[in-house]
Short mmCIF file of C-alpha atoms and ligand atoms in Angstrom, two decimals:
data_model
loop_
_atom_site.label_atom_id
_atom_site.label_comp_id
_atom_site.label_asym_id
_atom_site.label_seq_id
_atom_site.Cartn_x
_atom_site.Cartn_y
_atom_site.Cartn_z
CA MET A 1 0.00 0.00 0.00
CA ASP A 2 1.21 3.49 -0.94
CA LEU A 3 2.09 5.62 2.07
CA ARG A 4 0.50 8.90 1.06
CA VAL A 5 -1.79 11.39 2.74
CA SER A 6 -2.75 14.49 0.78
CA SER A 7 -5.94 15.50 2.54
CA GLU A 8 -7.73 15.43 5.88
CA THR A 9 -10.84 13.73 4.52
CA GLY A 10 -10.00 11.58 1.48
CA LEU A 11 -11.22 7.98 1.74
CA LEU A 12 -9.17 6.35 4.50
CA LYS A 13 -7.13 3.31 3.42
CA GLY A 14 -4.62 2.83 6.24
CA VAL A 15 -4.31 4.05 9.81
CA ILE A 16 -2.05 3.49 12.82
CA THR A 17 -3.70 3.21 16.25
CA HIS A 18 -2.85 1.96 19.72
CA THR A 19 -5.42 0.14 21.80
CA PRO A 20 -4.65 1.08 25.43
CA GLY A 21 -2.70 -1.58 27.27
CA PRO A 22 -1.01 -2.10 30.67
CA GLU A 23 0.75 1.28 30.47
CA VAL A 24 -2.47 3.13 31.37
CA SER A 25 -2.85 1.11 34.57
CA LEU A 26 0.61 2.31 35.64
CA VAL A 27 -0.61 5.92 35.92
CA SER A 28 -1.19 6.86 39.57
CA PRO A 29 -3.00 9.83 41.11
CA GLU A 30 0.44 11.23 41.86
CA THR A 31 1.86 10.86 38.36
CA LYS A 32 -1.21 11.59 36.27
CA ASP A 33 -0.55 15.32 35.83
CA GLN A 34 3.05 14.79 34.88
CA LEU A 35 1.83 12.10 32.47
CA LEU A 36 -0.67 14.53 30.91
CA PHE A 37 -3.80 12.68 32.02
CA ASP A 38 -6.63 14.46 33.82
CA ASP A 39 -7.59 11.41 35.80
CA ILE A 40 -6.51 7.83 36.25
CA ILE A 41 -8.42 5.77 33.71
CA TYR A 42 -9.75 2.22 33.88
CA GLU A 43 -7.80 0.12 31.41
CA LEU A 44 -10.54 -2.38 30.59
CA ASP A 45 -13.17 0.23 29.78
CA ALA A 46 -10.68 2.39 27.90
CA ARG A 47 -9.69 -0.64 25.85
CA ASN A 48 -13.30 -1.55 25.10
CA GLU A 49 -14.12 2.00 24.05
CA HIS A 50 -11.11 1.97 21.75
CA LEU A 51 -12.05 -1.41 20.30
CA ASP A 52 -15.56 -0.03 19.66
CA MET A 53 -13.99 2.82 17.70
CA LEU A 54 -11.97 0.35 15.64
CA GLN A 55 -15.09 -1.74 15.03
CA VAL A 56 -16.92 1.32 13.70
CA MET A 57 -14.03 2.01 11.35
CA ARG A 58 -13.92 -1.61 10.16
CA THR A 59 -17.67 -1.68 9.56
CA ALA A 60 -17.59 1.57 7.62
CA LEU A 61 -14.46 0.59 5.67
CA PRO A 62 -14.05 -3.20 5.42
CA GLU A 63 -10.88 -2.76 3.34
CA LEU A 64 -9.23 -0.46 5.86
CA GLN A 65 -5.78 -1.50 7.06
CA ILE A 66 -5.49 -0.81 10.80
CA LEU A 67 -2.01 -1.23 12.22
CA GLU A 68 -1.31 -1.27 15.95
CA VAL A 69 1.76 0.83 16.74
CA ARG A 70 2.93 -1.64 19.40
CA ASN A 71 3.18 -4.30 16.70
CA LEU A 72 5.11 -1.94 14.44
CA ILE A 73 7.50 -1.16 17.29
CA THR A 74 8.01 -4.84 18.12
CA GLU A 75 8.51 -5.80 14.45
CA THR A 76 11.04 -2.99 14.10
CA LEU A 77 12.95 -4.17 17.14
CA GLU A 78 13.44 -7.65 15.67
CA ASN A 79 16.32 -5.93 13.89
CA PRO A 80 19.40 -5.74 16.21
CA ASP A 81 20.46 -2.44 14.62
CA ALA A 82 17.08 -0.98 15.58
CA ARG A 83 17.50 -2.23 19.15
CA ALA A 84 20.94 -0.61 19.37
CA TYR A 85 19.57 2.59 17.83
CA LEU A 86 16.67 2.80 20.32
CA ALA A 87 18.96 1.93 23.25
CA ASP A 88 21.32 4.75 22.26
CA SER A 89 18.56 7.23 21.77
CA LEU A 90 16.96 6.31 25.11
CA VAL A 91 20.31 6.90 26.81
CA ARG A 92 20.72 10.27 25.04
CA ASN A 93 17.17 11.58 25.38
CA GLN A 94 15.43 10.08 28.38
CA ARG A 95 15.15 13.17 30.58
CA ASP A 96 13.97 11.63 33.84
CA GLY A 97 16.56 8.98 34.57
CA ASN A 98 20.14 8.13 33.64
CA LEU A 99 20.10 5.03 31.45
CA ALA A 100 23.78 5.11 30.47
CA PRO A 101 24.81 2.45 33.04
CA VAL A 102 22.26 -0.01 31.61
CA ARG A 103 22.68 0.80 27.90
CA ALA A 104 24.16 -2.64 27.10
CA GLN A 105 21.40 -4.43 29.01
CA ILE A 106 18.75 -2.43 27.12
CA ALA A 107 20.29 -3.32 23.75
CA GLU A 108 20.35 -6.99 24.77
CA LEU A 109 16.60 -7.17 25.46
CA ASP A 110 14.65 -9.07 22.83
CA ALA A 111 12.14 -7.22 20.65
CA GLN A 112 9.12 -7.90 22.90
CA GLU A 113 10.99 -6.99 26.06
CA LEU A 114 12.42 -3.79 24.64
CA ALA A 115 9.01 -2.70 23.34
CA ALA A 116 7.52 -3.40 26.78
CA PHE A 117 10.37 -1.55 28.50
CA ALA A 118 9.94 1.49 26.25
CA ILE A 119 6.12 1.56 26.64
CA GLU A 120 5.65 0.46 30.23
CA GLY A 121 8.91 1.84 31.61
CA SER A 122 10.30 -1.30 33.19
CA THR A 123 11.21 -4.90 32.51
CA PRO A 124 12.06 -7.76 34.90
CA SER A 125 15.38 -8.17 33.02
CA ILE A 126 16.60 -4.75 34.26
CA PRO A 127 15.19 -4.59 37.79
CA SER A 128 17.24 -1.52 38.74
CA VAL A 129 15.31 0.75 36.34
CA GLU A 130 11.76 1.97 36.71
CA LEU A 131 10.72 4.78 34.37
CA LEU A 132 7.29 6.31 34.08
CA PRO A 133 5.04 4.60 31.49
CA THR A 134 3.92 6.15 28.18
CA PRO A 135 0.09 6.13 28.50
CA ASN A 136 -0.25 8.76 25.76
CA LEU A 137 0.86 6.26 23.12
CA LEU A 138 -2.88 5.91 22.64
CA PHE A 139 -2.75 9.27 20.84
CA THR A 140 -0.83 7.95 17.85
CA ARG A 141 -1.62 11.12 15.89
CA ASP A 142 1.03 13.00 17.76
CA LEU A 143 3.89 10.68 16.81
CA ALA A 144 4.21 11.65 13.14
CA ALA A 145 2.36 13.09 10.17
CA ILE A 146 2.48 11.94 6.59
CA VAL A 147 2.23 14.84 4.15
CA ASN A 148 2.04 13.53 0.58
CA ASP A 149 5.04 11.18 0.48
CA VAL A 150 6.94 12.95 3.24
CA ILE A 151 6.82 11.95 6.90
CA VAL A 152 7.32 14.52 9.64
CA VAL A 153 8.53 12.63 12.70
CA SER A 154 7.37 14.41 15.81
CA LYS A 155 9.67 15.62 18.54
CA ALA A 156 7.54 15.79 21.66
CA ALA A 157 7.59 18.93 23.75
CA LYS A 158 6.81 17.22 27.03
CA THR A 159 9.11 14.81 28.86
CA ALA A 160 6.16 12.44 29.30
CA ARG A 161 5.96 11.93 25.54
CA ILE A 162 9.64 11.91 24.57
CA ARG A 163 9.90 8.09 24.52
CA GLU A 164 7.00 7.93 22.09
CA SER A 165 8.97 10.18 19.70
CA LEU A 166 12.03 7.97 20.07
CA MET A 167 10.01 4.83 19.32
CA MET A 168 8.44 6.40 16.23
CA ASP A 169 11.83 7.66 15.04
CA THR A 170 13.14 4.08 15.33
CA VAL A 171 10.14 2.67 13.47
CA VAL A 172 10.50 5.17 10.60
CA THR A 173 14.25 4.57 10.44
CA PHE A 174 14.10 0.75 10.38
CA HIS A 175 10.64 -0.70 9.68
CA PRO A 176 10.34 -2.04 6.09
CA MET A 177 6.94 -0.32 5.80
CA TYR A 178 8.73 3.04 5.62
CA GLU A 179 11.38 1.99 3.12
CA GLU A 180 9.95 4.07 0.27
CA ILE A 181 9.42 7.30 2.18
CA ARG A 182 12.29 7.10 4.67
CA LYS A 183 14.47 9.25 2.43
CA ASN A 184 11.83 11.99 2.72
CA ALA A 185 11.61 11.94 6.52
CA ILE A 186 11.82 15.24 8.37
CA PHE A 187 13.32 15.01 11.85
CA ILE A 188 13.35 17.87 14.31
CA SER A 189 16.42 18.27 16.51
CA GLY A 190 17.70 20.28 19.44
CA GLU A 191 15.27 22.12 21.67
CA ASP A 192 12.62 22.53 18.97
CA SER A 193 9.43 20.53 19.11
CA ILE A 194 6.56 19.63 16.82
CA GLU A 195 3.71 17.17 17.44
CA GLY A 196 1.47 15.54 14.84
CA GLY A 197 -1.74 16.99 16.30
CA ASP A 198 -0.59 20.39 15.07
CA ILE A 199 -0.20 19.30 11.44
CA LEU A 200 -3.24 19.25 9.13
CA VAL A 201 -2.82 18.27 5.48
CA VAL A 202 -5.52 20.17 3.65
CA ARG A 203 -4.51 19.44 0.07
CA ASP A 204 -1.41 18.16 -1.70
CA ASP A 205 -0.10 21.73 -1.87
CA LEU A 206 -1.42 23.15 1.42
CA VAL A 207 -0.60 22.33 5.04
CA LEU A 208 -1.74 23.95 8.29
CA ILE A 209 0.58 23.96 11.30
CA GLY A 210 -0.53 25.08 14.74
CA MET A 211 1.85 27.13 16.86
CA SER A 212 0.76 25.70 20.16
CA GLU A 213 1.78 24.70 23.65
CA ARG A 214 3.61 21.80 21.96
CA THR A 215 4.87 23.05 18.61
CA THR A 216 7.49 25.78 18.82
CA PHE A 217 7.92 28.51 16.24
CA SER A 218 11.35 27.25 15.23
CA GLY A 219 10.11 23.64 15.17
CA LEU A 220 7.31 24.49 12.81
CA MET A 221 9.52 26.72 10.64
CA HIS A 222 12.03 23.89 10.30
CA ALA A 223 9.25 21.52 9.22
CA ALA A 224 7.61 24.14 6.96
CA ARG A 225 10.83 24.94 5.13
CA GLN A 226 11.54 21.28 4.46
CA LEU A 227 7.94 20.58 3.41
CA MET A 228 8.24 23.44 0.92
CA ASP A 229 11.50 22.01 -0.39
CA LYS A 230 9.61 18.75 -0.91
CA GLY A 231 6.73 20.17 -2.94
CA ILE A 232 4.29 21.87 -0.56
CA ASN A 233 3.38 25.26 -2.01
CA GLN A 234 1.81 26.95 1.01
CA VAL A 235 1.90 26.55 4.78
CA LEU A 236 -0.54 28.42 7.01
CA ILE A 237 0.75 28.92 10.54
CA ILE A 238 -2.04 29.32 13.07
CA ASP A 239 -1.22 30.81 16.44
CA ILE A 240 -3.43 29.08 18.99
CA PRO A 241 -3.86 29.53 22.76
CA LYS A 242 -1.01 27.91 24.69
CA LYS A 243 -3.31 26.01 27.00
CA ARG A 244 -3.74 22.50 28.30
CA SER A 245 -7.25 22.28 26.84
CA SER A 246 -6.06 23.21 23.36
CA MET A 247 -2.62 21.70 23.34
CA HIS A 248 -2.74 21.00 19.59
CA LEU A 249 -4.48 22.65 16.64
CA ASP A 250 -6.63 19.54 16.14
CA THR A 251 -8.22 19.98 19.59
CA ILE A 252 -9.94 23.13 18.30
CA PHE A 253 -10.12 22.58 14.55
CA THR A 254 -10.69 19.54 12.32
CA PHE A 255 -12.04 18.95 8.82
CA SER A 256 -15.27 16.98 8.52
CA ASN A 257 -15.47 17.46 4.77
CA TYR A 258 -13.32 19.05 2.07
CA ASN A 259 -15.30 22.29 2.62
CA GLU A 260 -16.50 21.94 6.25
CA CYS A 261 -14.65 22.14 9.53
CA VAL A 262 -15.63 21.68 13.17
CA VAL A 263 -14.19 24.57 15.15
CA PHE A 264 -14.04 25.82 18.72
CA PRO A 265 -15.37 29.37 18.26
CA PRO A 266 -13.37 31.30 20.90
CA ALA A 267 -10.03 30.04 19.63
CA ILE A 268 -10.79 30.06 15.90
CA ILE A 269 -13.78 32.22 14.90
CA ASP A 270 -13.20 34.98 17.47
CA ARG A 271 -9.47 35.29 16.78
CA LYS A 272 -8.01 37.90 14.43
CA ASP A 273 -4.58 38.27 12.88
CA ASN A 274 -3.50 34.83 14.09
CA VAL A 275 -2.61 33.31 10.73
CA VAL A 276 0.58 33.74 8.72
CA SER A 277 0.88 32.36 5.23
CA LEU A 278 4.22 31.05 3.95
CA VAL A 279 4.60 30.66 0.21
CA LYS A 280 7.76 29.67 -1.60
CA SER A 281 8.86 32.00 -4.38
CA ASN A 282 12.16 31.88 -6.28
CA GLY A 283 13.98 30.10 -3.49
CA SER A 284 12.81 32.36 -0.69
CA ILE A 285 9.72 32.27 1.52
CA ILE A 286 7.14 35.05 1.26
CA THR A 287 5.25 35.61 4.51
CA GLU A 288 1.91 37.37 4.77
CA LEU A 289 -0.36 38.00 7.74
CA LYS A 290 -3.97 36.90 7.14
CA PRO A 291 -6.96 38.37 8.98
CA ASN A 292 -8.26 34.98 10.20
CA LEU A 293 -8.25 31.29 9.41
CA LYS A 294 -11.50 31.25 7.42
CA TYR A 295 -10.26 34.00 5.12
CA ALA A 296 -6.87 32.35 4.68
CA LEU A 297 -8.34 28.92 3.93
CA GLU A 298 -10.93 30.15 1.45
CA GLU A 299 -8.31 32.24 -0.32
CA ALA A 300 -5.90 29.31 -0.53
CA LEU A 301 -8.50 26.74 -1.57
CA GLY A 302 -10.50 28.95 -3.91
CA HIS A 303 -13.83 27.82 -2.46
CA GLU A 304 -16.02 28.53 0.54
CA VAL A 305 -15.36 26.70 3.79
CA THR A 306 -18.11 26.37 6.41
CA PHE A 307 -17.11 26.51 10.07
CA ILE A 308 -19.43 24.36 12.23
CA LYS A 309 -19.39 25.38 15.87
CA CYS A 310 -18.24 22.81 18.43
CA GLY A 311 -20.90 22.98 21.18
CA GLY A 312 -23.28 25.12 19.08
CA ASP A 313 -23.97 28.73 20.11
CA ASP A 314 -23.89 28.38 23.88
CA PRO A 315 -20.46 29.38 25.29
CA THR A 316 -20.62 26.87 28.15
CA ALA A 317 -21.52 24.01 25.81
CA GLN A 318 -18.70 25.12 23.51
CA GLN A 319 -16.18 24.95 26.35
CA ARG A 320 -17.50 21.67 27.74
CA GLU A 321 -17.53 19.92 24.40
CA GLN A 322 -14.15 21.25 23.31
CA TRP A 323 -12.83 19.84 26.59
CA SER A 324 -14.29 16.44 25.70
CA ASP A 325 -12.93 16.65 22.14
CA GLY A 326 -16.06 17.70 20.27
CA ALA A 327 -13.84 19.53 17.79
CA ASN A 328 -11.48 16.57 17.43
CA THR A 329 -13.36 14.61 14.80
CA PHE A 330 -11.79 12.14 12.39
CA ALA A 331 -12.91 11.77 8.78
CA LEU A 332 -13.22 8.30 7.27
CA ALA A 333 -14.23 9.85 3.95
CA PRO A 334 -15.40 13.30 2.84
CA GLY A 335 -18.42 14.12 5.06
CA VAL A 336 -18.27 10.89 7.10
CA ILE A 337 -16.69 11.35 10.51
CA ILE A 338 -16.39 9.63 13.86
CA GLY A 339 -16.40 11.29 17.29
CA TYR A 340 -17.29 10.85 20.95
CA GLU A 341 -21.00 10.27 21.46
CA ARG A 342 -21.17 12.64 24.46
CA ASN A 343 -20.70 15.81 22.36
CA VAL A 344 -24.40 16.14 21.66
CA ASN A 345 -24.52 19.91 21.14
CA THR A 346 -21.82 19.70 18.52
CA PHE A 347 -23.67 16.92 16.72
CA ARG A 348 -26.96 18.85 16.90
CA GLU A 349 -25.10 21.66 15.16
CA MET A 350 -23.82 19.22 12.56
CA GLU A 351 -27.37 17.99 11.95
CA LYS A 352 -28.25 21.55 10.94
CA HIS A 353 -25.53 21.25 8.32
CA GLY A 354 -27.03 18.07 6.89
CA TYR A 355 -25.16 15.39 8.85
CA LYS A 356 -27.01 12.30 10.00
CA ILE A 357 -26.00 11.23 13.53
CA VAL A 358 -25.71 7.47 14.01
CA ALA A 359 -24.78 5.67 17.25
CA GLY A 360 -21.78 3.40 16.68
CA LYS A 361 -23.39 0.37 18.37
CA ASP A 362 -26.45 0.57 16.05
CA PHE A 363 -24.21 1.22 13.09
CA VAL A 364 -22.10 -1.88 13.74
CA LYS A 365 -25.22 -4.01 14.31
CA ASN A 366 -27.04 -2.75 11.21
CA TYR A 367 -24.09 -3.16 8.89
CA SER A 368 -22.46 -6.31 10.31
CA ASP A 369 -23.22 -7.93 6.93
CA GLY A 370 -20.80 -5.53 5.21
CA SER A 371 -23.55 -3.69 3.37
CA PHE A 372 -22.54 -0.13 4.33
CA ASP A 373 -21.54 1.96 1.34
CA ILE A 374 -19.53 4.97 2.40
CA SER A 375 -19.64 6.49 -1.06
CA THR A 376 -23.44 6.82 -1.07
CA CYS A 377 -24.36 7.25 2.62
CA GLY A 378 -24.39 11.03 2.56
CA LYS A 379 -23.00 13.19 5.33
CA MET A 380 -22.79 11.27 8.59
CA VAL A 381 -21.37 11.35 12.11
CA ILE A 382 -20.84 7.91 13.64
CA THR A 383 -20.43 8.16 17.39
CA PHE A 384 -18.73 5.94 19.96
CA GLU A 385 -18.51 6.11 23.74
CA GLY A 386 -15.27 7.56 25.11
CA HIS A 387 -15.85 8.40 28.75
CA GLU A 388 -12.54 6.88 29.85
CA LEU A 389 -10.59 7.77 26.73
CA CYS A 390 -11.49 11.44 26.78
CA ARG A 391 -9.98 11.86 30.23
CA GLY A 392 -6.60 11.51 28.54
CA ARG A 393 -7.64 14.71 26.64
CA GLY A 394 -7.77 13.36 23.15
CA GLY A 395 -10.47 12.34 20.68
CA ALA A 396 -10.89 10.44 17.43
CA ARG A 397 -8.34 12.43 15.42
CA CYS A 398 -5.77 12.23 18.21
CA MET A 399 -6.15 8.44 18.33
CA THR A 400 -5.55 7.88 14.63
CA GLN A 401 -2.50 8.40 12.43
CA PRO A 402 -3.49 7.89 8.79
CA PHE A 403 -0.79 6.56 6.50
CA SER A 404 -2.88 6.22 3.36
CA ARG A 405 -5.84 8.14 1.99
CA MET A 406 -7.34 8.49 -1.46
CA VAL A 407 -7.22 11.96 -2.93
CA ASP A 408 -10.54 13.80 -2.19
N1 LIG B 1 -3.59 15.56 18.98
C1 LIG B 1 -3.98 15.62 20.24
O1 LIG B 1 -4.55 16.61 20.65
N2 LIG B 1 -3.63 14.65 21.06
C2 LIG B 1 -4.08 14.54 22.42
C3 LIG B 1 -2.94 14.37 23.35
C4 LIG B 1 -3.37 14.19 24.78
C5 LIG B 1 -2.22 13.86 25.72
N3 LIG B 1 -2.69 13.56 27.03
C6 LIG B 1 -1.23 15.00 25.79
O2 LIG B 1 -1.42 15.88 26.63
O3 LIG B 1 -0.28 15.00 25.02
#
């Protein structure tokens, strides 16, 4: 399968996910804040909610290839060079613990053990080391972003997510799946950071990058410059509030269709002069301030774009539903999205824009015979329960990293 993503909504062909595992049960009330969770979550329910999401995707798209990132990591680590590479990068980059004395022991772990050590933070083979787990692996979106045939490998801003970046870097560097696009990989170094939730691929020539709590200006400029060298014509930089609740652009802004977006009004509609356009011209980059995101998008795309309000018109509902990822929808195809069932005001708003709201459980039951046709179903939101998942502060888009989509 071709690794290529040139839109936010084109028919989904391949996606990387991570069904929560033992790492989430290692989060304690004392470590949860440091680990970027707003509560301790119950592994079994979180897993079942995640599996329900996957079942919705499989029912809607029987051909969809869903890859679990833990399997990719383990497969990668079958290669001894990959094990040595990850061991070295853990020693160099792990900020909360000195791993240098156990570097050789880490490199000697087998693939399963090393994957478990990196994800859960400990292994019986190295009893002297106990690191914090990586419960945010569930939010695979933030590990990397494929833009056409280029992959931007994230460099996490927060210590709690650094190991995820190192694992993804190792996968991209060694896993055979990335052989074709490895030469196009963009890595961010030094103190800069960029996370996949801030990167939205609108069209094969247009990318949005959020300047957020997680993505630094120099990190995004580094990525933007290289994306432009590799064929992207325009990058829109969107300055967003540097807040926990909106830690990435995709927590306040996602595409539900090629011409429709779900947006958190205070941070998108009510903001002015928060967008800068970068366009490459004769080897240099022309920058231009745009009055707002809607203007900038419509100008770049050459067609109207409708902004659908997360939470509807009521400011409290907007805040509540942004908090529970109402604006973090994930498109399976143009106009067909999935999202947490609890964001009822957002979905009521989407109904006004012609979307049919379908509960995931009914959807899976009704179409268990494989009869769903995504190309003729019309605009639709398929919901799934995420009461445990959303307490990690991420929704459907955060939990999915597409690696292949059809062009819109
Ligand atoms: N793209 C996203 O917005 N991902 C959600 C990340 C949530 C995670 N607990 C974090 O704070 O990094």
